[in-house]
Amino acid sequence: MSSSIGIGLRCMSKVRVHISVSLDGYIAGPNQSMENPLGEGGERLHDWVVALQAWREASGMEGGEDNASTPVVMEEYENVGAEIMGRGKFGPPSRGPWGDEPWQGWWGEDPPFHKPVFVLTHHEREPLTLSDTTFTFVTDGIQSALERAREAAGDKDVFIGGGAEVINRYLGARLVDELELHVVPILLGGGARLFEGVGPEVKLELVRVVEAPGVTHLKYSVVP
Amino acid sequence: MSSSIGIGLRCMSKVRVHISVSLDGYIAGPNQSMENPLGEGGERLHDWVVALQAWREASGMEGGEDNASTPVVMEEYENVGAEIMGRGKFGPPSRGPWGDEPWQGWWGEDPPFHKPVFVLTHHEREPLTLSDTTFTFVTDGIQSALERAREAAGDKDVFIGGGAEVINRYLGARLVDELELHVVPILLGGGARLFEGVGPEVKLELVRVVEAPGVTHLKYSVVP
């Protein structure tokens, strides 16, 4: 893909990050493991969203409530054509080579993505299709993964799904257009830090603040 | 002071922190020095407040504007009877023993505090009075400094003025009642980190959100 086509596509669609973060800046707690995929205390980062009817419905669950977070979450889900995630999000926490009976992700036979997902990894692997989600494994870096995700997304947006390392690399490379923090009033005291290694070159402007039960949504645009 | 009197006073007055913080969690930038007391890029944390008429007036300066931050700052200044600060805020950045012509602070002959200030230090020193501000140097720890500040404040509140180390120690010891973050949409990439060493034992509840030009004010109460 030539760079001029890259710029053309960028104008049509956005690269977006929406992530729950503790007040002390972590998006997962310390000691992530098979039993504790979000680290110690990390599940609490998502209490606010798990309680929402909008999230439960998108995850094939019943019940839930409707509050000031609902439109924020609806907007987050809207117009996303592809997701990029790191090995940390796809799993397993042990990482390394895939082995003979490779890990199928955390989400069972019907993952909640319903769109193309590009997984950054150091270890090659054939694409994995589960229901209507296809995971494509990308070994040649974040730029390549973004080009492929943009192509798959068409005129829709690309969602950078985490973990911290992947988000930080895209932010640091100034490839993100929009960053929304769901700030949860807890302290994790350690874990996977957002903004680690991202510096003052990245300029942000506040777009919107929404106060909701158990969370404050701060949405920023990244100044090109 | 007996502990029962200590508890009695605590019911009457609050221990408060109000601090400007970058989106990546720093209250000063990297490489603090005489020339750069707030570290590289750190001055930008205070652009929002320096622009305010309310701050300028309290600092003996003219001009300035009035916006959604004004009531937040007025409330911050209100009912404060004493301040505790660390050697990092009082200075000089070299720290260490006071020497023969000891440092008088950053603020000239009329410091903007106008109230008793307790400076945490490892090095003994006689109190320093400049205009209507007296700096008392406390060498026997944060509990002692707080007792003395409470006594000086009477039924007013005690303000923990920073730097990060002092705020983090009071937070970690669960001695803070109210914490307000003035979140500035910049990344400093390094420096003095808020919440360093403070863990999940500290529980917070959101009190209020105020969106204002160049800053978002998030006020939390600490659950006792």
Tab-separated table of C-alpha atoms in Angstrom:
chain	number	residue	atom	x	y	z
A	1	MET	CA	0.000	0.000	0.000
A	2	SER	CA	1.483	3.376	-0.938
A	3	SER	CA	1.587	6.078	1.706
A	4	SER	CA	-0.805	8.291	-0.261
A	5	ILE	CA	-3.446	5.567	-0.145
A	6	GLY	CA	-2.715	5.206	3.550
A	7	ILE	CA	-3.419	8.891	4.122
A	8	GLY	CA	-6.545	8.708	2.013
A	9	LEU	CA	-7.933	5.861	4.092
A	10	ARG	CA	-7.010	7.648	7.297
A	11	CYS	CA	-9.243	10.542	6.368
A	12	MET	CA	-12.215	8.255	6.004
A	13	SER	CA	-11.930	6.224	9.164
A	14	LYS	CA	-10.544	6.670	12.652
A	15	VAL	CA	-8.241	4.646	14.821
A	16	ARG	CA	-9.843	4.548	18.247
A	17	VAL	CA	-8.944	3.464	21.754
A	18	HIS	CA	-11.574	3.152	24.489
A	19	ILE	CA	-10.177	1.694	27.662
A	20	SER	CA	-11.047	1.339	31.344
A	21	VAL	CA	-8.262	2.633	33.552
A	22	SER	CA	-7.741	2.878	37.285
A	23	LEU	CA	-7.157	6.283	38.844
A	24	ASP	CA	-3.498	5.329	39.208
A	25	GLY	CA	-3.201	4.587	35.490
A	26	TYR	CA	-3.415	0.814	35.128
A	27	ILE	CA	-5.583	-1.082	32.654
A	28	ALA	CA	-4.903	-4.428	34.350
A	29	GLY	CA	-3.757	-5.288	37.849
A	30	PRO	CA	-0.516	-6.968	38.882
A	31	ASN	CA	0.221	-10.686	38.319
A	32	GLN	CA	-1.944	-11.499	35.302
A	33	SER	CA	-2.515	-15.249	35.019
A	34	MET	CA	-4.896	-17.888	33.636
A	35	GLU	CA	-7.013	-17.556	36.782
A	36	ASN	CA	-6.727	-13.774	36.843
A	37	PRO	CA	-6.534	-12.613	33.215
A	38	LEU	CA	-6.928	-8.974	34.233
A	39	GLY	CA	-4.514	-9.264	37.154
A	40	GLU	CA	-5.250	-8.811	40.829
A	41	GLY	CA	-8.178	-6.454	41.251
A	42	GLY	CA	-8.367	-5.831	37.513
A	43	GLU	CA	-11.901	-7.215	37.092
A	44	ARG	CA	-13.147	-4.222	39.059
A	45	LEU	CA	-12.139	-1.982	36.160
A	46	HIS	CA	-15.060	-3.426	34.219
A	47	ASP	CA	-17.791	-3.539	36.872
A	48	TRP	CA	-19.377	-0.416	35.427
A	49	VAL	CA	-19.722	-1.894	31.935
A	50	VAL	CA	-20.688	-5.429	32.939
A	51	ALA	CA	-23.660	-3.895	34.767
A	52	LEU	CA	-24.974	-2.300	31.557
A	53	GLN	CA	-27.746	-3.817	29.498
A	54	ALA	CA	-25.987	-2.548	26.344
A	55	TRP	CA	-22.833	-4.509	27.137
A	56	ARG	CA	-24.700	-7.613	28.286
A	57	GLU	CA	-26.732	-7.728	25.110
A	58	ALA	CA	-23.592	-7.362	22.946
A	59	SER	CA	-22.069	-10.215	24.952
A	60	GLY	CA	-25.118	-12.467	24.618
A	61	MET	CA	-26.268	-11.960	28.209
A	62	GLU	CA	-29.590	-10.880	29.628
A	63	GLY	CA	-30.546	-8.173	32.098
A	64	GLY	CA	-28.553	-5.152	33.097
A	65	GLU	CA	-29.240	-1.494	33.577
A	66	ASP	CA	-29.368	1.678	31.584
A	67	ASN	CA	-27.521	4.755	32.814
A	68	ALA	CA	-25.319	7.643	31.659
A	69	SER	CA	-22.709	5.149	30.443
A	70	THR	CA	-25.128	3.593	27.944
A	71	PRO	CA	-24.722	6.154	25.136
A	72	VAL	CA	-20.955	6.174	25.715
A	73	VAL	CA	-20.774	2.427	25.207
A	74	MET	CA	-23.146	2.486	22.245
A	75	GLU	CA	-20.936	5.081	20.585
A	76	GLU	CA	-17.837	3.019	21.366
A	77	TYR	CA	-19.291	-0.038	19.630
A	78	GLU	CA	-20.645	1.898	16.654
A	79	ASN	CA	-18.948	1.954	13.265
A	80	VAL	CA	-16.059	-0.344	14.229
A	81	GLY	CA	-14.905	-2.425	11.244
A	82	ALA	CA	-11.900	-4.224	12.698
A	83	GLU	CA	-10.007	-4.669	15.941
A	84	ILE	CA	-6.305	-4.934	16.666
A	85	MET	CA	-5.234	-6.637	19.861
A	86	GLY	CA	-1.989	-7.806	21.404
A	87	ARG	CA	-0.977	-11.247	22.471
A	88	GLY	CA	-1.636	-10.088	26.042
A	89	LYS	CA	-5.333	-9.659	25.291
A	90	PHE	CA	-5.689	-12.734	23.082
A	91	GLY	CA	-3.710	-14.936	25.493
A	92	PRO	CA	-2.682	-17.211	26.927
A	93	PRO	CA	-0.729	-15.292	29.615
A	94	SER	CA	2.212	-17.662	29.180
A	95	ARG	CA	2.635	-16.327	25.580
A	96	GLY	CA	5.430	-17.957	23.563
A	97	PRO	CA	4.993	-20.399	20.632
A	98	TRP	CA	1.471	-21.623	19.913
A	99	GLY	CA	2.158	-25.374	20.273
A	100	ASP	CA	0.196	-28.277	18.802
A	101	GLU	CA	-3.209	-27.534	20.282
A	102	PRO	CA	-3.108	-23.792	20.083
A	103	TRP	CA	-5.013	-21.470	22.377
A	104	GLN	CA	-8.352	-20.334	20.922
A	105	GLY	CA	-8.726	-17.097	22.912
A	106	TRP	CA	-10.704	-16.428	26.072
A	107	TRP	CA	-14.115	-16.160	24.470
A	108	GLY	CA	-15.302	-19.668	23.603
A	109	GLU	CA	-16.843	-20.676	20.267
A	110	ASP	CA	-18.728	-17.445	19.671
A	111	PRO	CA	-16.387	-14.545	20.459
A	112	PRO	CA	-18.112	-11.171	20.996
A	113	PHE	CA	-16.194	-9.368	18.243
A	114	HIS	CA	-18.218	-10.312	15.107
A	115	LYS	CA	-15.598	-8.599	12.953
A	116	PRO	CA	-12.040	-9.174	11.735
A	117	VAL	CA	-9.526	-9.187	14.587
A	118	PHE	CA	-5.787	-8.768	14.015
A	119	VAL	CA	-3.594	-10.223	16.745
A	120	LEU	CA	-0.036	-8.907	17.094
A	121	THR	CA	2.323	-11.749	17.913
A	122	HIS	CA	5.913	-12.843	17.436
A	123	HIS	CA	4.756	-16.342	16.449
A	124	GLU	CA	3.258	-17.169	13.073
A	125	ARG	CA	-0.083	-18.903	12.901
A	126	GLU	CA	-2.834	-19.564	10.375
A	127	PRO	CA	-6.020	-17.483	10.758
A	128	LEU	CA	-8.559	-18.812	13.250
A	129	THR	CA	-12.273	-18.491	12.532
A	130	LEU	CA	-14.760	-18.920	15.372
A	131	SER	CA	-18.356	-18.212	14.390
A	132	ASP	CA	-18.314	-14.825	12.603
A	133	THR	CA	-14.999	-13.659	14.066
A	134	THR	CA	-11.724	-14.336	12.243
A	135	PHE	CA	-8.481	-13.829	14.124
A	136	THR	CA	-5.559	-13.047	11.814
A	137	PHE	CA	-2.124	-13.304	13.367
A	138	VAL	CA	0.289	-10.556	12.345
A	139	THR	CA	4.014	-10.936	12.932
A	140	ASP	CA	5.412	-7.967	11.020
A	141	GLY	CA	4.576	-5.121	13.364
A	142	ILE	CA	2.010	-2.476	14.250
A	143	GLN	CA	2.121	-0.586	10.942
A	144	SER	CA	1.389	-3.750	9.005
A	145	ALA	CA	-1.397	-4.751	11.373
A	146	LEU	CA	-2.962	-1.310	11.004
A	147	GLU	CA	-2.811	-1.431	7.215
A	148	ARG	CA	-4.510	-4.805	7.203
A	149	ALA	CA	-7.112	-3.720	9.735
A	150	ARG	CA	-7.888	-0.547	7.770
A	151	GLU	CA	-8.339	-2.578	4.641
A	152	ALA	CA	-10.661	-4.992	6.429
A	153	ALA	CA	-12.593	-2.147	8.064
A	154	GLY	CA	-13.280	-0.316	4.787
A	155	ASP	CA	-14.762	3.059	5.702
A	156	LYS	CA	-15.398	2.006	9.292
A	157	ASP	CA	-13.085	2.648	12.224
A	158	VAL	CA	-10.293	0.500	13.609
A	159	PHE	CA	-10.478	-0.260	17.327
A	160	ILE	CA	-7.239	-0.850	19.233
A	161	GLY	CA	-8.409	-3.302	21.861
A	162	GLY	CA	-5.362	-3.598	24.126
A	163	GLY	CA	-3.527	-4.593	26.203
A	164	ALA	CA	-1.485	-1.707	27.467
A	165	GLU	CA	1.612	-2.472	25.439
A	166	VAL	CA	-0.259	-2.429	22.127
A	167	ILE	CA	-2.183	0.733	22.977
A	168	ASN	CA	1.005	2.452	24.123
A	169	ARG	CA	2.837	1.513	20.942
A	170	TYR	CA	0.068	2.850	18.692
A	171	LEU	CA	-0.213	6.023	20.802
A	172	GLY	CA	3.550	6.551	20.772
A	173	ALA	CA	3.641	6.079	16.993
A	174	ARG	CA	0.900	8.743	16.742
A	175	LEU	CA	-1.391	6.368	14.909
A	176	VAL	CA	-4.400	6.871	17.206
A	177	ASP	CA	-7.039	9.491	16.411
A	178	GLU	CA	-9.309	9.187	19.418
A	179	LEU	CA	-8.668	8.063	22.991
A	180	GLU	CA	-11.407	7.551	25.538
A	181	LEU	CA	-10.556	6.761	29.133
A	182	HIS	CA	-13.188	5.171	31.341
A	183	VAL	CA	-11.681	6.322	34.646
A	184	VAL	CA	-12.629	4.015	37.514
A	185	PRO	CA	-12.056	5.361	41.045
A	186	ILE	CA	-9.902	2.501	42.250
A	187	LEU	CA	-6.186	2.167	42.821
A	188	LEU	CA	-4.542	-1.030	41.576
A	189	GLY	CA	-1.066	-0.216	42.859
A	190	GLY	CA	0.641	-2.000	39.971
A	191	GLY	CA	0.029	-3.851	36.717
A	192	ALA	CA	-0.135	-2.829	33.070
A	193	ARG	CA	0.330	0.912	32.779
A	194	LEU	CA	-1.323	3.025	30.156
A	195	PHE	CA	0.975	5.682	28.614
A	196	GLU	CA	4.167	3.835	29.622
A	197	GLY	CA	6.831	4.992	27.185
A	198	VAL	CA	4.446	7.426	25.474
A	199	GLY	CA	5.834	10.933	25.717
A	200	PRO	CA	4.953	14.621	25.454
A	201	GLU	CA	5.063	14.532	21.634
A	202	VAL	CA	1.529	13.161	21.738
A	203	LYS	CA	-0.876	16.095	22.043
A	204	LEU	CA	-4.442	15.641	23.215
A	205	GLU	CA	-7.589	17.716	23.317
A	206	LEU	CA	-10.558	16.997	25.528
A	207	VAL	CA	-13.672	16.234	23.493
A	208	ARG	CA	-16.198	15.284	26.163
A	209	VAL	CA	-16.718	14.359	29.801
A	210	VAL	CA	-19.516	12.066	31.001
A	211	GLU	CA	-20.051	11.351	34.691
A	212	ALA	CA	-21.765	8.006	35.284
A	213	PRO	CA	-22.215	5.493	38.116
A	214	GLY	CA	-18.809	4.132	39.099
A	215	VAL	CA	-16.909	5.691	36.202
A	216	THR	CA	-16.005	8.987	34.533
A	217	HIS	CA	-15.645	8.965	30.760
A	218	LEU	CA	-12.971	11.326	29.394
A	219	LYS	CA	-12.766	11.415	25.633
A	220	TYR	CA	-9.781	13.000	23.878
A	221	SER	CA	-8.836	13.543	20.274
A	222	VAL	CA	-5.186	13.215	19.355
A	223	VAL	CA	-3.892	16.319	17.595
A	224	PRO	CA	-2.421	15.216	14.244
B	1	MET	CA	-1.847	15.213	71.900
B	2	SER	CA	-3.846	12.152	72.898
B	3	SER	CA	-5.375	10.070	70.147
B	4	SER	CA	-8.915	10.834	71.318
B	5	ILE	CA	-8.274	14.548	70.845
B	6	GLY	CA	-6.799	13.726	67.460
B	7	ILE	CA	-9.970	11.932	66.417
B	8	GLY	CA	-12.082	14.786	67.765
B	9	LEU	CA	-10.221	17.307	65.656
B	10	ARG	CA	-10.455	15.076	62.604
B	11	CYS	CA	-14.224	15.184	62.762
B	12	MET	CA	-14.165	18.943	62.665
B	13	SER	CA	-11.714	19.534	59.853
B	14	LYS	CA	-10.589	17.751	56.723
B	15	VAL	CA	-7.228	16.827	55.291
B	16	ARG	CA	-7.339	17.808	51.645
B	17	VAL	CA	-5.269	17.342	48.519
B	18	HIS	CA	-5.920	19.354	45.352
B	19	ILE	CA	-3.316	18.758	42.705
B	20	SER	CA	-2.759	19.270	38.981
B	21	VAL	CA	-1.816	16.036	37.271
B	22	SER	CA	-0.964	15.083	33.710
B	23	LEU	CA	-3.047	12.460	31.957
B	24	ASP	CA	-0.171	10.027	32.459
B	25	GLY	CA	-0.172	10.614	36.204
B	26	TYR	CA	2.673	13.021	36.902
B	27	ILE	CA	2.495	16.133	39.069
B	28	ALA	CA	5.912	17.355	37.908
B	29	GLY	CA	7.963	16.566	34.824
B	30	PRO	CA	11.331	14.830	34.661
B	31	ASN	CA	14.612	16.469	35.741
B	32	GLN	CA	13.454	19.006	38.331
B	33	SER	CA	16.097	21.680	38.873
B	34	MET	CA	16.616	25.274	40.009
B	35	GLU	CA	15.814	26.457	36.491
B	36	ASN	CA	12.946	24.023	36.090
B	37	PRO	CA	11.384	23.570	39.529
B	38	LEU	CA	8.427	21.652	38.088
B	39	GLY	CA	10.595	19.564	35.771
B	40	GLU	CA	10.567	19.524	31.984
B	41	GLY	CA	7.125	20.456	30.735
B	42	GLY	CA	5.752	20.647	34.282
B	43	GLU	CA	4.816	24.331	34.119
B	44	ARG	CA	2.128	23.386	31.629
B	45	LEU	CA	0.278	21.573	34.415
B	46	HIS	CA	-0.569	24.967	35.869
B	47	ASP	CA	-1.457	26.945	32.739
B	48	TRP	CA	-5.158	26.569	33.487
B	49	VAL	CA	-4.872	28.073	36.984
B	50	VAL	CA	-2.347	30.804	36.179
B	51	ALA	CA	-4.860	32.120	33.639
B	52	LEU	CA	-7.521	32.590	36.317
B	53	GLN	CA	-8.267	35.912	37.914
B	54	ALA	CA	-8.950	34.105	41.207
B	55	TRP	CA	-5.455	32.629	41.287
B	56	ARG	CA	-3.758	35.808	40.124
B	57	GLU	CA	-5.435	37.848	42.808
B	58	ALA	CA	-4.436	35.341	45.515
B	59	SER	CA	-0.880	35.551	44.174
B	60	GLY	CA	-0.812	39.356	44.117
B	61	MET	CA	-1.142	39.614	40.342
B	62	GLU	CA	-3.571	41.510	38.180
B	63	GLY	CA	-5.766	40.440	35.264
B	64	GLY	CA	-6.898	36.967	34.398
B	65	GLU	CA	-10.126	35.326	33.398
B	66	ASP	CA	-13.166	33.801	34.983
B	67	ASN	CA	-14.378	30.387	33.832
B	68	ALA	CA	-15.712	27.058	35.103
B	69	SER	CA	-12.491	26.529	37.077
B	70	THR	CA	-13.086	29.655	39.200
B	71	PRO	CA	-15.506	28.135	41.736
B	72	VAL	CA	-13.312	25.022	41.933
B	73	VAL	CA	-10.278	27.112	42.852
B	74	MET	CA	-12.258	29.301	45.265
B	75	GLU	CA	-13.451	26.195	47.054
B	76	GLU	CA	-9.913	24.813	47.134
B	77	TYR	CA	-8.604	27.951	48.848
B	78	GLU	CA	-11.523	28.226	51.249
B	79	ASN	CA	-11.310	27.200	54.890
B	80	VAL	CA	-7.661	26.102	54.782
B	81	GLY	CA	-5.959	26.699	58.155
B	82	ALA	CA	-2.536	25.166	57.550
B	83	GLU	CA	-0.468	23.553	54.816
B	84	ILE	CA	1.946	20.660	54.898
B	85	MET	CA	4.578	20.434	52.180
B	86	GLY	CA	7.629	18.334	51.474
B	87	ARG	CA	11.171	19.403	50.989
B	88	GLY	CA	10.599	18.897	47.270
B	89	LYS	CA	8.045	21.706	47.185
B	90	PHE	CA	9.890	24.013	49.598
B	91	GLY	CA	13.228	23.433	47.871
B	92	PRO	CA	15.946	23.781	46.918
B	93	PRO	CA	16.011	20.822	44.517
B	94	SER	CA	19.481	19.860	45.790
B	95	ARG	CA	17.903	19.131	49.232
B	96	GLY	CA	20.374	18.052	51.934
B	97	PRO	CA	21.502	20.135	54.954
B	98	TRP	CA	20.380	23.772	55.063
B	99	GLY	CA	23.866	25.357	55.252
B	100	ASP	CA	24.808	28.783	56.608
B	101	GLU	CA	22.619	30.944	54.394
B	102	PRO	CA	19.628	28.699	54.201
B	103	TRP	CA	17.170	28.643	51.342
B	104	GLN	CA	14.095	30.804	51.954
B	105	GLY	CA	11.700	29.023	49.603
B	106	TRP	CA	10.690	29.878	46.052
B	107	TRP	CA	8.248	32.647	46.884
B	108	GLY	CA	10.254	35.759	47.863
B	109	GLU	CA	9.533	37.932	50.888
B	110	ASP	CA	5.749	37.630	50.766
B	111	PRO	CA	4.869	33.977	50.155
B	112	PRO	CA	1.305	33.347	48.930
B	113	PHE	CA	0.350	31.046	51.812
B	114	HIS	CA	-0.634	33.538	54.559
B	115	LYS	CA	-0.997	30.676	56.998
B	116	PRO	CA	1.190	28.267	58.972
B	117	VAL	CA	3.162	25.939	56.711
B	118	PHE	CA	4.792	22.746	57.969
B	119	VAL	CA	7.730	21.527	55.914
B	120	LEU	CA	8.711	17.867	56.166
B	121	THR	CA	12.486	17.533	56.158
B	122	HIS	CA	15.268	15.328	57.472
B	123	HIS	CA	17.246	18.394	58.554
B	124	GLU	CA	16.391	20.449	61.643
B	125	ARG	CA	15.901	24.154	61.283
B	126	GLU	CA	14.385	27.031	63.272
B	127	PRO	CA	11.029	28.352	62.022
B	128	LEU	CA	11.194	30.914	59.216
B	129	THR	CA	8.728	33.797	59.128
B	130	LEU	CA	8.269	35.748	55.912
B	131	SER	CA	5.504	38.339	56.046
B	132	ASP	CA	2.426	36.537	57.449
B	133	THR	CA	3.635	33.019	56.566
B	134	THR	CA	5.620	30.968	59.081
B	135	PHE	CA	7.390	27.837	57.847
B	136	THR	CA	7.917	25.291	60.616
B	137	PHE	CA	10.349	22.490	59.821
B	138	VAL	CA	9.254	19.067	61.029
B	139	THR	CA	11.757	16.224	61.250
B	140	ASP	CA	9.763	13.572	63.106
B	141	GLY	CA	7.466	12.337	60.344
B	142	ILE	CA	4.094	12.773	58.687
B	143	GLN	CA	1.950	11.947	61.739
B	144	SER	CA	3.713	14.570	63.806
B	145	ALA	CA	3.453	17.154	61.033
B	146	LEU	CA	-0.261	16.456	60.709
B	147	GLU	CA	-0.862	16.814	64.446
B	148	ARG	CA	0.918	20.148	64.457
B	149	ALA	CA	-0.881	21.335	61.345
B	150	ARG	CA	-4.274	20.331	62.773
B	151	GLU	CA	-3.529	22.209	65.946
B	152	ALA	CA	-2.495	25.295	63.982
B	153	ALA	CA	-5.534	25.028	61.694
B	154	GLY	CA	-8.056	24.871	64.539
B	155	ASP	CA	-11.415	24.005	63.008
B	156	LYS	CA	-10.204	24.743	59.498
B	157	ASP	CA	-8.840	22.184	57.034
B	158	VAL	CA	-5.270	21.033	56.488
B	159	PHE	CA	-3.995	21.225	52.922
B	160	ILE	CA	-1.348	18.753	51.771
B	161	GLY	CA	0.524	20.850	49.236
B	162	GLY	CA	2.900	18.317	47.687
B	163	GLY	CA	5.165	17.197	46.158
B	164	ALA	CA	4.211	13.748	45.032
B	165	GLU	CA	6.149	11.907	47.718
B	166	VAL	CA	4.399	13.738	50.552
B	167	ILE	CA	0.947	13.364	49.002
B	168	ASN	CA	1.570	9.671	48.355
B	169	ARG	CA	2.693	9.094	51.928
B	170	TYR	CA	-0.384	10.770	53.405
B	171	LEU	CA	-2.656	8.920	50.965
B	172	GLY	CA	-0.990	5.595	51.706
B	173	ALA	CA	-1.339	6.185	55.448
B	174	ARG	CA	-5.063	6.869	54.850
B	175	LEU	CA	-4.790	10.300	56.417
B	176	VAL	CA	-6.403	12.181	53.519
B	177	ASP	CA	-10.158	12.875	53.484
B	178	GLU	CA	-10.554	14.553	50.128
B	179	LEU	CA	-8.575	14.319	46.904
B	180	GLU	CA	-9.149	16.547	43.910
B	181	LEU	CA	-7.323	15.954	40.656
B	182	HIS	CA	-7.042	18.753	38.144
B	183	VAL	CA	-6.467	16.531	35.115
B	184	VAL	CA	-4.552	18.329	32.377
B	185	PRO	CA	-4.599	16.708	28.904
B	186	ILE	CA	-0.833	16.512	28.478
B	187	LEU	CA	1.621	13.646	28.720
B	188	LEU	CA	4.851	14.327	30.604
B	189	GLY	CA	6.388	10.903	29.981
B	190	GLY	CA	8.191	10.880	33.322
B	191	GLY	CA	8.670	12.794	36.561
B	192	ALA	CA	7.014	12.726	39.970
B	193	ARG	CA	4.201	10.178	39.946
B	194	LEU	CA	1.040	10.574	41.930
B	195	PHE	CA	-0.134	7.330	43.627
B	196	GLU	CA	3.341	5.736	43.491
B	197	GLY	CA	3.389	3.186	46.294
B	198	VAL	CA	-0.251	3.851	47.213
B	199	GLY	CA	-2.246	0.660	46.903
B	200	PRO	CA	-5.777	-0.740	46.580
B	201	GLU	CA	-6.415	-0.375	50.319
B	202	VAL	CA	-7.257	3.264	49.655
B	203	LYS	CA	-10.903	3.459	48.557
B	204	LEU	CA	-12.275	6.463	46.735
B	205	GLU	CA	-15.678	7.789	45.786
B	206	LEU	CA	-16.297	10.359	43.104
B	207	VAL	CA	-17.822	13.536	44.520
B	208	ARG	CA	-17.917	15.841	41.522
B	209	VAL	CA	-16.721	16.418	37.969
B	210	VAL	CA	-16.195	19.872	36.465
B	211	GLU	CA	-15.157	20.333	32.848
B	212	ALA	CA	-13.296	23.590	32.261
B	213	PRO	CA	-10.945	25.123	29.675
B	214	GLY	CA	-7.747	23.067	29.566
B	215	VAL	CA	-8.540	20.933	32.607
B	216	THR	CA	-11.027	18.469	34.060
B	217	HIS	CA	-11.588	18.584	37.816
B	218	LEU	CA	-12.279	15.201	39.432
B	219	LYS	CA	-13.002	15.376	43.148
B	220	TYR	CA	-12.980	12.234	45.284
B	221	SER	CA	-13.615	11.540	48.935
B	222	VAL	CA	-11.507	8.886	50.603
B	223	VAL	CA	-13.656	6.221	52.239
B	224	PRO	CA	-12.640	6.047	55.922
